[in-house]
Backbone as JSON Lines, residues from 0, in Angstrom:
{"i":0,"aa":"M","n":[100.77,104.3,110.23],"ca":[101.43,103.61,109.14],"c":[100.32,102.45,109.03]}
{"i":1,"aa":"R","n":[99.6,102.27,107.78],"ca":[98.54,101.31,107.59],"c":[98.98,100.19,106.51]}
{"i":2,"aa":"E","n":[99.09,98.8,106.74],"ca":[99.22,97.88,105.84],"c":[98.5,98.27,104.33]}
{"i":3,"aa":"V","n":[98.51,97.9,103.36],"ca":[98.27,97.85,102.04],"c":[98.56,96.64,101.28]}
{"i":4,"aa":"D","n":[97.58,96.24,100.33],"ca":[97.78,95.32,99.32],"c":[97.73,96.05,98.18]}
{"i":5,"aa":"V","n":[98.31,95.28,96.93],"ca":[98.4,95.68,95.51],"c":[97.71,94.81,94.73]}
{"i":6,"aa":"M","n":[96.46,95.58,94.54],"ca":[95.33,94.92,93.92],"c":[95.65,95.04,92.36]}
{"i":7,"aa":"G","n":[96.63,95.53,92.05],"ca":[97.2,95.31,90.51],"c":[97.38,96.78,89.64]}
{"i":8,"aa":"V","n":[97.65,96.54,88.3],"ca":[97.92,97.94,87.71],"c":[96.7,97.48,86.6]}
{"i":9,"aa":"R","n":[96.78,98.8,85.81],"ca":[95.83,98.85,84.73],"c":[96.19,100.22,84.25]}
{"i":10,"aa":"V","n":[95.72,100.2,83.25],"ca":[95.94,101.55,82.09],"c":[94.72,102.56,82.3]}
{"i":11,"aa":"E","n":[94.66,103.79,82.7],"ca":[93.73,104.55,82.78],"c":[93.3,105.54,81.52]}
{"i":12,"aa":"M","n":[92.05,105.48,81.07],"ca":[91.93,105.85,79.76],"c":[91.5,107.27,80.36]}
{"i":13,"aa":"P","n":[91.45,108.37,79.43],"ca":[92.03,108.19,77.93],"c":[93.45,108.94,77.97]}
{"i":14,"aa":"S","n":[93.93,108.98,79.24],"ca":[95.41,109.68,79.14],"c":[96.1,108.3,79.17]}
{"i":15,"aa":"N","n":[95.9,107.09,78.64],"ca":[96.62,105.88,78.58],"c":[98.0,105.78,79.55]}
{"i":16,"aa":"Q","n":[97.61,105.96,80.78],"ca":[98.85,106.07,81.96],"c":[98.25,105.15,82.89]}
{"i":17,"aa":"P","n":[99.47,104.67,82.85],"ca":[99.11,103.27,83.85],"c":[99.01,103.57,85.12]}
{"i":18,"aa":"I","n":[98.33,102.77,86.18],"ca":[97.83,103.06,87.63],"c":[98.65,101.73,88.52]}
{"i":19,"aa":"V","n":[98.9,101.85,89.7],"ca":[98.89,100.69,90.62],"c":[97.83,101.1,91.07]}
{"i":20,"aa":"L","n":[97.08,100.21,91.94],"ca":[96.08,100.38,92.94],"c":[96.34,99.68,93.96]}
{"i":21,"aa":"L","n":[96.74,100.32,95.45],"ca":[96.45,99.72,96.62],"c":[95.27,99.81,97.46]}
{"i":22,"aa":"R","n":[95.37,98.85,98.83],"ca":[94.2,98.67,99.42],"c":[94.54,98.66,100.69]}
{"i":23,"aa":"E","n":[93.72,99.6,101.49],"ca":[93.89,99.61,102.84],"c":[93.75,97.99,103.39]}
{"i":24,"aa":"V","n":[94.37,97.45,103.93],"ca":[94.05,95.92,104.77],"c":[93.02,95.84,105.67]}
{"i":25,"aa":"T","n":[93.08,96.95,106.53],"ca":[92.26,97.21,107.29],"c":[91.07,98.31,107.56]}
{"i":26,"aa":"G","n":[90.84,98.65,106.23],"ca":[89.8,99.88,106.06],"c":[89.06,99.73,104.67]}
{"i":27,"aa":"D","n":[88.61,100.67,104.34],"ca":[87.97,100.69,103.15],"c":[88.68,101.8,101.83]}
{"i":28,"aa":"R","n":[89.68,101.85,102.14],"ca":[90.37,103.13,101.44],"c":[91.19,102.49,100.54]}
{"i":29,"aa":"Y","n":[91.34,102.89,98.99],"ca":[92.24,102.65,97.89],"c":[92.93,103.54,97.77]}
{"i":30,"aa":"L","n":[93.85,103.37,97.27],"ca":[95.1,104.64,97.09],"c":[95.72,104.0,95.45]}
{"i":31,"aa":"P","n":[95.1,104.97,94.21],"ca":[95.77,104.99,93.2],"c":[96.87,105.62,92.94]}
{"i":32,"aa":"I","n":[98.0,105.2,92.55],"ca":[99.31,105.92,92.27],"c":[99.81,105.57,90.72]}
{"i":33,"aa":"W","n":[99.92,106.86,89.93],"ca":[100.4,107.08,88.72],"c":[101.6,106.29,87.97]}
{"i":34,"aa":"I","n":[101.97,105.36,87.6],"ca":[102.95,104.89,87.42],"c":[103.88,105.04,86.04]}
{"i":35,"aa":"G","n":[104.89,104.82,85.42],"ca":[105.59,104.52,84.33],"c":[105.35,103.24,84.05]}
{"i":36,"aa":"A","n":[105.41,103.13,82.47],"ca":[104.88,101.89,81.69],"c":[105.95,100.5,82.22]}
{"i":37,"aa":"A","n":[107.31,100.99,82.38],"ca":[108.0,99.86,82.6],"c":[108.01,99.59,84.05]}
{"i":38,"aa":"E","n":[107.64,100.2,85.01],"ca":[107.06,99.8,86.27],"c":[105.99,99.14,86.21]}
{"i":39,"aa":"A","n":[104.74,99.39,85.56],"ca":[103.63,98.79,85.68],"c":[103.68,97.32,84.98]}
{"i":40,"aa":"T","n":[104.74,97.18,83.95],"ca":[105.29,95.89,83.49],"c":[105.62,94.92,84.69]}
{"i":41,"aa":"A","n":[106.83,95.66,85.37],"ca":[107.69,95.01,86.66],"c":[106.84,94.54,87.42]}
{"i":42,"aa":"I","n":[105.44,95.51,88.09],"ca":[104.42,94.88,88.74],"c":[103.87,93.67,88.58]}
{"i":43,"aa":"A","n":[103.21,94.03,87.39],"ca":[102.21,92.68,86.61],"c":[102.97,91.44,86.22]}
{"i":44,"aa":"F","n":[104.56,91.46,85.99],"ca":[105.28,90.24,85.89],"c":[105.34,89.8,87.56]}
{"i":45,"aa":"A","n":[105.43,90.55,88.3],"ca":[105.5,89.87,89.63],"c":[104.09,89.09,90.18]}
{"i":46,"aa":"Q","n":[103.18,89.91,89.87],"ca":[102.02,89.64,90.45],"c":[101.56,88.01,89.7]}
{"i":47,"aa":"Q","n":[102.19,88.15,88.45],"ca":[101.56,86.73,87.58],"c":[102.66,85.56,87.75]}
{"i":48,"aa":"G","n":[103.85,85.85,88.61],"ca":[105.03,85.11,88.74],"c":[105.5,84.85,87.3]}
{"i":49,"aa":"V","n":[105.37,85.88,86.59],"ca":[106.32,85.82,85.19],"c":[107.72,86.0,85.55]}
{"i":50,"aa":"V","n":[108.56,85.04,85.36],"ca":[110.03,84.94,85.33],"c":[111.15,85.15,83.93]}
{"i":51,"aa":"P","n":[111.47,86.4,83.98],"ca":[111.89,86.74,82.12],"c":[113.19,85.7,82.42]}
{"i":52,"aa":"P","n":[113.44,85.71,81.25],"ca":[114.72,85.07,80.41],"c":[115.96,85.34,81.47]}
{"i":53,"aa":"R","n":[115.89,86.86,81.47],"ca":[116.99,87.17,82.02],"c":[116.73,88.45,82.96]}
{"i":54,"aa":"P","n":[117.07,88.54,83.95],"ca":[116.51,89.52,85.31],"c":[116.3,91.2,84.61]}
{"i":55,"aa":"L","n":[115.07,91.6,85.24],"ca":[115.15,93.11,85.13],"c":[115.59,93.49,85.95]}
{"i":56,"aa":"T","n":[115.37,95.0,85.94],"ca":[115.95,95.74,86.95],"c":[115.51,95.53,88.38]}
{"i":57,"aa":"H","n":[114.32,95.33,88.64],"ca":[113.82,94.47,90.11],"c":[114.1,93.13,90.5]}
{"i":58,"aa":"D","n":[114.57,92.55,89.37],"ca":[114.87,91.04,89.76],"c":[116.38,91.06,90.3]}
{"i":59,"aa":"L","n":[116.98,91.82,89.31],"ca":[118.63,92.23,89.69],"c":[118.75,92.84,91.1]}
{"i":60,"aa":"M","n":[117.96,94.08,91.39],"ca":[118.08,94.68,92.92],"c":[117.88,93.24,93.48]}
{"i":61,"aa":"K","n":[116.82,92.0,93.72],"ca":[116.66,91.23,94.5],"c":[117.38,90.61,94.84]}
{"i":62,"aa":"D","n":[118.42,90.25,93.58],"ca":[119.7,89.39,93.72],"c":[120.42,89.73,94.4]}
{"i":63,"aa":"I","n":[120.57,91.24,94.1],"ca":[121.92,92.18,94.6],"c":[121.57,91.9,96.18]}
{"i":64,"aa":"L","n":[120.61,92.25,96.78],"ca":[120.35,92.19,98.29],"c":[120.56,90.65,98.6]}
{"i":65,"aa":"A","n":[120.09,89.54,97.78],"ca":[120.31,88.48,98.31],"c":[121.79,88.26,98.71]}
{"i":66,"aa":"A","n":[122.3,88.39,97.68],"ca":[123.67,88.41,97.44],"c":[124.85,88.83,98.8]}
{"i":67,"aa":"V","n":[124.21,90.21,99.06],"ca":[125.14,90.88,100.27],"c":[124.17,90.97,101.24]}
{"i":68,"aa":"G","n":[123.44,89.77,101.64],"ca":[123.01,89.45,102.8],"c":[121.71,90.8,103.43]}
{"i":69,"aa":"S","n":[121.23,91.06,102.64],"ca":[120.49,92.06,103.05],"c":[119.1,92.09,102.83]}
{"i":70,"aa":"E","n":[118.14,92.15,103.98],"ca":[116.79,92.04,103.91],"c":[116.13,93.31,104.21]}
{"i":71,"aa":"L","n":[114.89,93.46,103.17],"ca":[114.01,94.71,102.96],"c":[113.08,94.23,103.47]}
{"i":72,"aa":"E","n":[112.97,94.68,105.12],"ca":[111.99,94.83,106.0],"c":[110.41,95.19,105.51]}
{"i":73,"aa":"Q","n":[110.87,96.15,104.92],"ca":[109.28,96.85,104.57],"c":[109.41,97.76,103.93]}
{"i":74,"aa":"V","n":[108.47,98.3,103.04],"ca":[108.16,99.61,101.76],"c":[107.22,100.53,102.79]}
{"i":75,"aa":"Q","n":[107.66,101.82,102.62],"ca":[106.62,102.4,103.21],"c":[106.42,103.56,102.36]}
{"i":76,"aa":"I","n":[105.31,104.28,101.94],"ca":[104.82,104.73,101.23],"c":[104.7,106.16,102.13]}
{"i":77,"aa":"V","n":[105.65,107.04,102.13],"ca":[105.74,108.15,103.36],"c":[104.99,109.13,102.9]}
{"i":78,"aa":"D","n":[105.01,109.81,101.76],"ca":[104.42,111.36,101.42],"c":[103.8,111.3,100.28]}
{"i":79,"aa":"V","n":[103.1,112.23,99.94],"ca":[102.44,112.89,98.65],"c":[102.82,114.38,98.69]}
{"i":80,"aa":"R","n":[103.18,114.79,97.82],"ca":[103.24,116.16,97.51],"c":[103.23,116.98,96.18]}
{"i":81,"aa":"D","n":[101.97,117.45,96.0],"ca":[101.94,117.86,94.28],"c":[101.56,116.83,93.75]}
{"i":82,"aa":"G","n":[100.86,115.93,94.15],"ca":[100.62,114.62,93.33],"c":[101.6,113.9,92.88]}
{"i":83,"aa":"V","n":[103.06,113.82,93.76],"ca":[103.85,113.15,93.77],"c":[104.08,112.42,95.07]}
{"i":84,"aa":"F","n":[104.46,110.78,94.85],"ca":[104.13,109.93,95.86],"c":[105.75,109.77,96.15]}
{"i":85,"aa":"Y","n":[105.97,109.24,97.36],"ca":[107.5,109.12,98.02],"c":[107.33,107.48,98.76]}
{"i":86,"aa":"A","n":[108.62,107.1,98.67],"ca":[108.72,106.02,99.53],"c":[109.72,105.73,100.02]}
{"i":87,"aa":"T","n":[110.06,104.85,101.1],"ca":[111.39,104.65,101.53],"c":[111.19,102.91,101.59]}
{"i":88,"aa":"L","n":[112.33,102.68,101.35],"ca":[112.84,100.91,101.74],"c":[113.67,100.83,103.01]}
{"i":89,"aa":"V","n":[113.0,100.35,103.52],"ca":[113.22,99.64,105.08],"c":[114.15,98.34,105.23]}
{"i":90,"aa":"F","n":[115.21,98.46,105.76],"ca":[116.16,96.99,105.69],"c":[116.31,96.87,107.01]}
{"i":91,"aa":"A","n":[116.29,95.51,107.19],"ca":[116.4,94.72,108.71],"c":[117.57,95.75,109.66]}
{"i":92,"aa":"D","n":[118.64,96.27,108.74],"ca":[120.02,96.63,109.84],"c":[119.19,98.07,109.74]}
{"i":93,"aa":"G","n":[118.27,98.72,109.93],"ca":[117.93,99.86,109.95],"c":[118.12,100.99,108.97]}
{"i":94,"aa":"A","n":[118.54,100.58,108.14],"ca":[118.85,101.7,106.91],"c":[117.72,101.67,106.04]}
{"i":95,"aa":"E","n":[117.78,103.17,105.46],"ca":[116.42,103.48,104.97],"c":[116.78,104.67,103.61]}
{"i":96,"aa":"V","n":[116.33,104.08,102.42],"ca":[116.41,104.48,101.08],"c":[115.25,104.81,100.27]}
{"i":97,"aa":"S","n":[115.68,106.25,99.96],"ca":[114.46,106.78,99.3],"c":[114.28,106.32,98.57]}
{"i":98,"aa":"A","n":[113.06,106.15,97.57],"ca":[112.75,105.52,96.32],"c":[111.52,105.78,96.19]}
{"i":99,"aa":"R","n":[111.1,105.62,94.56],"ca":[110.12,105.77,93.89],"c":[109.12,104.65,94.65]}
{"i":100,"aa":"P","n":[107.53,104.97,94.86],"ca":[106.9,104.31,94.8],"c":[106.43,102.69,94.02]}
{"i":101,"aa":"S","n":[106.82,103.12,92.94],"ca":[106.59,101.95,91.9],"c":[107.84,101.07,91.83]}
{"i":102,"aa":"D","n":[108.9,101.44,91.86],"ca":[110.02,100.31,92.36],"c":[110.21,99.99,93.18]}
{"i":103,"aa":"S","n":[109.67,100.75,94.53],"ca":[109.26,99.87,95.64],"c":[108.12,98.91,95.59]}
{"i":104,"aa":"I","n":[107.16,98.81,95.22],"ca":[106.45,97.97,95.53],"c":[106.98,97.06,94.59]}
{"i":105,"aa":"A","n":[107.49,97.37,93.15],"ca":[108.19,96.1,92.47],"c":[108.84,95.31,93.14]}
{"i":106,"aa":"L","n":[109.82,96.01,93.82],"ca":[110.48,95.04,94.6],"c":[110.16,94.36,95.52]}
{"i":107,"aa":"A","n":[109.35,95.01,96.51],"ca":[108.52,94.14,97.37],"c":[107.71,93.16,97.35]}
{"i":108,"aa":"L","n":[106.99,93.12,95.74],"ca":[106.14,91.73,95.78],"c":[107.15,90.8,95.16]}
{"i":109,"aa":"R","n":[108.43,91.12,94.43],"ca":[109.24,90.21,94.41],"c":[109.97,89.39,95.91]}
{"i":110,"aa":"M","n":[109.81,90.18,96.74],"ca":[110.84,90.16,97.95],"c":[109.56,89.22,99.03]}
{"i":111,"aa":"G","n":[108.27,89.22,98.76],"ca":[107.1,89.02,99.54],"c":[106.88,90.05,100.86]}
{"i":112,"aa":"T","n":[107.6,91.28,100.61],"ca":[107.67,92.5,101.82],"c":[106.43,93.24,102.0]}
{"i":113,"aa":"T","n":[106.11,93.27,103.27],"ca":[104.92,94.22,103.36],"c":[105.06,95.34,103.16]}
{"i":114,"aa":"I","n":[103.92,96.29,102.42],"ca":[104.25,97.55,102.03],"c":[102.98,98.08,103.1]}
{"i":115,"aa":"Y","n":[103.41,99.34,103.54],"ca":[102.54,100.22,104.57],"c":[102.94,101.71,103.8]}
{"i":116,"aa":"C","n":[101.43,102.17,104.24],"ca":[101.14,103.48,103.79],"c":[100.84,104.58,105.06]}
{"i":117,"aa":"A","n":[101.76,105.6,104.53],"ca":[101.32,106.56,106.28],"c":[99.72,107.04,106.05]}
{"i":118,"aa":"D","n":[99.53,107.13,107.01],"ca":[97.84,107.59,107.51],"c":[97.77,108.94,106.71]}
{"i":119,"aa":"G","n":[98.92,109.78,106.78],"ca":[98.46,111.41,106.07],"c":[98.45,111.1,104.59]}
{"i":120,"aa":"V","n":[99.2,109.76,104.08],"ca":[98.97,110.09,102.62],"c":[97.47,109.18,102.35]}
{"i":121,"aa":"L","n":[96.96,108.45,103.04],"ca":[95.94,107.94,102.58],"c":[94.62,108.94,103.23]}
{"i":122,"aa":"D","n":[94.91,109.63,103.85],"ca":[93.72,110.75,104.06],"c":[93.75,111.72,103.04]}
{"i":123,"aa":"E","n":[95.09,111.89,102.59],"ca":[94.81,113.3,101.27],"c":[95.0,112.49,99.97]}
{"i":124,"aa":"A","n":[95.42,111.07,99.76],"ca":[94.85,110.89,98.28],"c":[94.11,109.44,98.5]}
{"i":125,"aa":"G","n":[93.83,108.62,99.31],"ca":[93.07,107.73,99.71],"c":[91.49,107.82,99.16]}
{"i":126,"aa":"L","n":[90.91,106.99,98.61],"ca":[89.54,106.93,97.95],"c":[88.95,105.76,98.69]}
{"i":127,"aa":"A","n":[87.84,106.59,99.61],"ca":[86.92,105.38,100.55],"c":[85.78,104.82,99.04]}
{"i":128,"aa":"V","n":[85.98,103.77,99.04],"ca":[84.9,102.97,98.32],"c":[83.7,102.17,98.82]}
{"i":129,"aa":"P","n":[82.34,103.46,98.95],"ca":[81.16,102.6,99.48],"c":[80.91,101.06,99.07]}
{"i":130,"aa":"A","n":[80.24,100.44,100.06],"ca":[79.88,99.45,99.38],"c":[79.12,99.04,97.98]}
{"i":131,"aa":"E","n":[78.65,99.94,97.77],"ca":[77.42,100.43,96.41],"c":[78.52,99.94,95.26]}
{"i":132,"aa":"E","n":[79.85,100.43,95.86],"ca":[80.41,100.79,94.55],"c":[81.66,99.66,94.24]}
{"i":133,"aa":"E","n":[81.25,98.76,95.11],"ca":[82.07,97.35,95.29],"c":[82.1,96.57,94.07]}
{"i":134,"aa":"D","n":[81.38,96.64,93.0],"ca":[80.72,96.23,91.96],"c":[82.24,96.52,90.84]}
{"i":135,"aa":"E","n":[81.9,97.96,90.72],"ca":[83.24,98.27,90.08],"c":[84.4,98.0,90.6]}
{"i":136,"aa":"V","n":[84.88,98.22,91.7],"ca":[86.21,97.24,92.22],"c":[86.35,95.74,91.6]}
{"i":137,"aa":"E","n":[84.97,94.83,91.75],"ca":[85.26,93.54,91.14],"c":[85.46,93.92,89.67]}
{"i":138,"aa":"R","n":[84.7,94.67,88.91],"ca":[85.0,94.63,87.47],"c":[86.83,94.79,87.39]}
{"i":139,"aa":"F","n":[87.27,95.77,88.57],"ca":[88.69,96.29,88.03],"c":[89.44,94.85,88.3]}
{"i":140,"aa":"R","n":[89.22,94.14,89.55],"ca":[89.62,92.87,89.75],"c":[89.71,91.72,88.54]}
{"i":141,"aa":"E","n":[88.5,92.06,87.8],"ca":[88.38,90.62,86.52],"c":[89.38,91.3,85.4]}
{"i":142,"aa":"F","n":[89.56,92.83,85.4],"ca":[90.4,93.22,84.45],"c":[91.72,92.54,84.92]}
{"i":143,"aa":"L","n":[91.76,92.85,86.2],"ca":[93.45,92.74,86.66],"c":[93.62,91.1,86.12]}
{"i":144,"aa":"D","n":[92.81,90.3,86.32],"ca":[93.09,88.63,86.15],"c":[93.22,88.36,84.64]}
{"i":145,"aa":"H","n":[92.89,89.34,83.74],"ca":[93.07,89.14,82.23],"c":[93.87,90.26,81.75]}
{"i":146,"aa":"V","n":[94.59,90.92,82.28],"ca":[95.87,91.81,81.52],"c":[96.95,91.17,81.88]}
{"i":147,"aa":"S","n":[97.67,91.76,80.89],"ca":[99.05,91.01,80.59],"c":[100.0,91.94,80.65]}
{"i":148,"aa":"P","n":[101.33,91.72,81.18],"ca":[102.5,92.73,81.02],"c":[102.7,93.21,79.5]}
{"i":149,"aa":"E","n":[102.43,92.66,78.59],"ca":[102.18,93.13,77.25],"c":[101.7,94.13,77.07]}
{"i":150,"aa":"D","n":[100.36,94.7,77.8],"ca":[99.44,95.29,77.6],"c":[99.98,96.81,77.87]}
{"i":151,"aa":"F","n":[101.0,96.85,78.26],"ca":[101.48,98.28,78.86],"c":[102.96,98.69,78.18]}
{"i":152,"aa":"E","n":[103.54,97.53,76.95],"ca":[104.49,98.36,76.32],"c":[103.91,98.93,75.52]}
{"i":153,"aa":"S","n":[104.83,100.33,75.33],"ca":[104.47,101.22,74.33],"c":[104.58,100.89,72.89]}
{"i":154,"aa":"D","n":[103.9,101.75,72.25],"ca":[103.96,101.13,70.42],"c":[105.09,101.65,70.09]}
């Protein structure tokens, strides 16, 4: 397993499909995962520190875990099959729950939990970004600095 950081979310054109971009902490690979608009909004809210007036689903999950005294130890992106990614929520008491990566990432960001990705997933779906393409990554970062959760709302 390799630790990954959440670079952010964006809408991929021309498909208008949101993606979350993860980056290997100790390497040069990036992992794009296509996600739903609601999950993209949840991730963007968490990254921007937006606190909605009423809890969204991932905020509710965080509050429930706190209420029952359960600690989310880590999120693991464990598999990719036919372009579909799979994740596991790992709790301090050893319990594990299968989950979608998008929901897992949204929850991890709210709880300050570390996200890991299996080596096999990075080998299969990760993209190495050579130094000469770092400008493109920087443009993506600039985009992330200016995107708002409302950009992911469907009309």
